Amino acid sequence: MRRALLTTVAATTVVSAAGAAPALAISASPDKAPLFNGSVYAIAYRGSTVYVGGSFTSVAWGGRNYSRSRLAAFDARSGTLLSWSPAANSTVMALAVSGSSVYAGGAFTRISGVGRDNLARIDAASGSVGSFSHRVSGAPYALAVGNGRLYAGGSFTAVDGSTRRNAAAFSLSSGALDGGWRPSADDSVHALAVTSSRIYLGGAFHQVNGVSRTLRIAAVSPSGGTVDRGFLPTAPAQVNGVTTDSAGVYVATGGQGGRAIAYSGGGAMRWQRVFDGDAVAVASLGGTIYVGGHFDRACTTVNNGAHGTCTDGSVSRVKLAAITGGGALTGWAPQANGVIGVRTLVVDRNRGALGAGGDFTTIGGQNRKRYASFN
């Protein structure tokens, strides 16, 4: 009964807020950027530099094609491609930056000819592969930095022969596997969000550390990985993306139509928005929540039917949408194309901009192959 009441309250909030017309935080027109010949899975920012990872093997800029094997970097303001070009031999799925290091995770076994088992540290300026080296029995899908650690989530069973069930951490100073941080998720972790007091895990798991009500979303401690029982919501479907801001926690889910869901710090649902396809990525910038995924329309209520079709009306939001902190859909609608659409959204704090990566080739009819930035 209590769960039903919470759902009804959230639905009412969405409907009443849908008619609002809040100001747009960023432009819907994309900046200039290089063009990628394959999927972009990961984006990371360091000062004025954008680092990109994916499955691409070449990048076009200024009328020329340049060889870039699944890793590339360019100037955030002008879009100018940089010489940084470490070469991964298979897909890079996650990136994180700390100081002068770029961390990459994915399905590769070599970077620039150097053996690295799905996880590597690369110099942010030269592109040289660092000494950081671990045996990962599986693939990292998400990386995040904070609290003196590199946190990794994915689908893996061990690191350096030590059991790690889909989550692990490493010291940023020494590079060593953190022996104390070992939350155990019973299925894959697809997303991470780091704060000073909590690490949020999102994914396909049913439980973390055997604790009930950690279905697909959980918060654990930064140092030991114990479940924080002050945050115990349950997500309706696989959590593909997680982010936080001062107001709470936001997730992007799949399921029968995707959802963007806002939770309080205590785990109570604040609002939800429903789309006619999976929500894959979520980011918060200036009090606005941005969502990307496979969807083409945003539903006007939380009700949908077979294959996620909106049953009570909808508006066009092709692969990208923006929501106010109170749950109202904004008018921001860049309209990306493709079937897969958007795979990742990352905020560029230096410019107050939003980066999107995925499989799209146009944004609002403009040629933007698999990466776009909005300022």
PDB file of N, CA and C in Angstrom, residues 5 14 22 28 32 47 67 97 120 124 128 134-135 152 168 173 186 196 198-199 250 264 267 269 300 320 342 344 356:
ATOM      1  N   LEU A   5       1.084   4.338  -2.874  1.00  0.00           N
ATOM      2  CA  LEU A   5       0.860   5.737  -2.540  1.00  0.00           C
ATOM      3  C   LEU A   5       1.988   6.602  -3.060  1.00  0.00           C
ATOM      4  N   VAL A  14       4.336  14.973 -11.672  1.00  0.00           N
ATOM      5  CA  VAL A  14       4.770  15.076 -13.055  1.00  0.00           C
ATOM      6  C   VAL A  14       3.715  15.754 -13.910  1.00  0.00           C
ATOM      7  N   PRO A  22      10.046  26.475 -18.008  1.00  0.00           N
ATOM      8  CA  PRO A  22      11.248  27.007 -17.394  1.00  0.00           C
ATOM      9  C   PRO A  22      12.275  27.445 -18.427  1.00  0.00           C
ATOM     10  N   ALA A  28      20.275  24.367 -27.382  1.00  0.00           N
ATOM     11  CA  ALA A  28      19.965  23.093 -28.022  1.00  0.00           C
ATOM     12  C   ALA A  28      20.762  22.921 -29.308  1.00  0.00           C
ATOM     13  N   LYS A  32      30.835  23.074 -32.437  1.00  0.00           N
ATOM     14  CA  LYS A  32      31.669  22.348 -33.396  1.00  0.00           C
ATOM     15  C   LYS A  32      32.418  21.238 -32.672  1.00  0.00           C
ATOM     16  N   GLY A  47      40.328  20.372 -17.707  1.00  0.00           N
ATOM     17  CA  GLY A  47      40.569  21.732 -18.171  1.00  0.00           C
ATOM     18  C   GLY A  47      39.863  21.985 -19.484  1.00  0.00           C
ATOM     19  N   SER A  67      43.738   8.736 -37.870  1.00  0.00           N
ATOM     20  CA  SER A  67      43.631   7.456 -37.182  1.00  0.00           C
ATOM     21  C   SER A  67      43.600   7.682 -35.671  1.00  0.00           C
ATOM     22  N   VAL A  97      39.260  11.008 -15.068  1.00  0.00           N
ATOM     23  CA  VAL A  97      40.472  11.828 -15.032  1.00  0.00           C
ATOM     24  C   VAL A  97      40.805  12.172 -13.592  1.00  0.00           C
ATOM     25  N   ALA A 120      43.499   0.722 -17.617  1.00  0.00           N
ATOM     26  CA  ALA A 120      44.807   1.330 -17.850  1.00  0.00           C
ATOM     27  C   ALA A 120      44.830   2.775 -17.363  1.00  0.00           C
ATOM     28  N   ALA A 124      47.892  12.183 -19.406  1.00  0.00           N
ATOM     29  CA  ALA A 124      46.926  13.083 -20.020  1.00  0.00           C
ATOM     30  C   ALA A 124      47.545  13.974 -21.091  1.00  0.00           C
ATOM     31  N   SER A 128      51.255   8.399 -23.056  1.00  0.00           N
ATOM     32  CA  SER A 128      52.007   7.192 -22.711  1.00  0.00           C
ATOM     33  C   SER A 128      51.266   6.378 -21.657  1.00  0.00           C
ATOM     34  N   HIS A 134      46.672  -4.088 -13.678  1.00  0.00           N
ATOM     35  CA  HIS A 134      45.953  -5.073 -12.874  1.00  0.00           C
ATOM     36  C   HIS A 134      45.296  -6.110 -13.784  1.00  0.00           C
ATOM     37  N   ARG A 135      45.120  -7.306 -13.264  1.00  0.00           N
ATOM     38  CA  ARG A 135      44.403  -8.358 -13.971  1.00  0.00           C
ATOM     39  C   ARG A 135      42.932  -8.300 -13.568  1.00  0.00           C
ATOM     40  N   ALA A 152      35.696   1.411  -9.699  1.00  0.00           N
ATOM     41  CA  ALA A 152      35.325   0.746 -10.945  1.00  0.00           C
ATOM     42  C   ALA A 152      34.106  -0.134 -10.717  1.00  0.00           C
ATOM     43  N   ALA A 168      35.156  -2.509  -7.557  1.00  0.00           N
ATOM     44  CA  ALA A 168      36.497  -2.507  -6.976  1.00  0.00           C
ATOM     45  C   ALA A 168      36.992  -1.075  -6.871  1.00  0.00           C
ATOM     46  N   SER A 173      47.115   7.242  -5.325  1.00  0.00           N
ATOM     47  CA  SER A 173      48.522   7.565  -5.062  1.00  0.00           C
ATOM     48  C   SER A 173      49.461   6.406  -5.395  1.00  0.00           C
ATOM     49  N   ASP A 186      25.483  -8.763  -6.862  1.00  0.00           N
ATOM     50  CA  ASP A 186      25.212 -10.086  -7.429  1.00  0.00           C
ATOM     51  C   ASP A 186      24.963 -10.076  -8.937  1.00  0.00           C
ATOM     52  N   SER A 196      31.525  12.558  -1.125  1.00  0.00           N
ATOM     53  CA  SER A 196      32.461  12.358  -0.014  1.00  0.00           C
ATOM     54  C   SER A 196      31.948  11.367   1.022  1.00  0.00           C
ATOM     55  N   ARG A 198      29.203   8.943   0.212  1.00  0.00           N
ATOM     56  CA  ARG A 198      28.584   7.774  -0.390  1.00  0.00           C
ATOM     57  C   ARG A 198      29.118   7.520  -1.795  1.00  0.00           C
ATOM     58  N   ILE A 199      29.153   6.239  -2.167  1.00  0.00           N
ATOM     59  CA  ILE A 199      29.364   5.832  -3.547  1.00  0.00           C
ATOM     60  C   ILE A 199      28.069   5.172  -4.003  1.00  0.00           C
ATOM     61  N   TYR A 250      19.808  11.001  -8.979  1.00  0.00           N
ATOM     62  CA  TYR A 250      19.017  10.828 -10.201  1.00  0.00           C
ATOM     63  C   TYR A 250      19.508   9.588 -10.937  1.00  0.00           C
ATOM     64  N   SER A 264      15.378  11.531  -3.069  1.00  0.00           N
ATOM     65  CA  SER A 264      15.991  12.351  -2.032  1.00  0.00           C
ATOM     66  C   SER A 264      17.214  11.618  -1.488  1.00  0.00           C
ATOM     67  N   GLY A 267      16.367   8.410   0.023  1.00  0.00           N
ATOM     68  CA  GLY A 267      15.860   7.326  -0.808  1.00  0.00           C
ATOM     69  C   GLY A 267      14.407   7.437  -1.220  1.00  0.00           C
ATOM     70  N   MET A 269      11.302   8.638  -3.430  1.00  0.00           N
ATOM     71  CA  MET A 269      11.126   9.125  -4.786  1.00  0.00           C
ATOM     72  C   MET A 269      10.549  10.545  -4.761  1.00  0.00           C
ATOM     73  N   THR A 300       3.593  12.334 -21.218  1.00  0.00           N
ATOM     74  CA  THR A 300       3.075  13.423 -20.398  1.00  0.00           C
ATOM     75  C   THR A 300       2.616  12.952 -19.019  1.00  0.00           C
ATOM     76  N   LEU A 320      17.226  12.888 -26.495  1.00  0.00           N
ATOM     77  CA  LEU A 320      17.688  13.845 -25.486  1.00  0.00           C
ATOM     78  C   LEU A 320      16.516  14.622 -24.911  1.00  0.00           C
ATOM     79  N   VAL A 342      21.852   8.072 -27.677  1.00  0.00           N
ATOM     80  CA  VAL A 342      22.837   8.581 -26.720  1.00  0.00           C
ATOM     81  C   VAL A 342      23.240   7.492 -25.731  1.00  0.00           C
ATOM     82  N   THR A 344      26.062   8.245 -23.392  1.00  0.00           N
ATOM     83  CA  THR A 344      26.676   8.883 -22.227  1.00  0.00           C
ATOM     84  C   THR A 344      26.433  10.382 -22.242  1.00  0.00           C
ATOM     85  N   ALA A 356      27.608  14.949 -25.008  1.00  0.00           N
ATOM     86  CA  ALA A 356      26.823  13.746 -25.285  1.00  0.00           C
ATOM     87  C   ALA A 356      27.587  12.857 -26.256  1.00  0.00           C
TER      88      ALA A 356
END
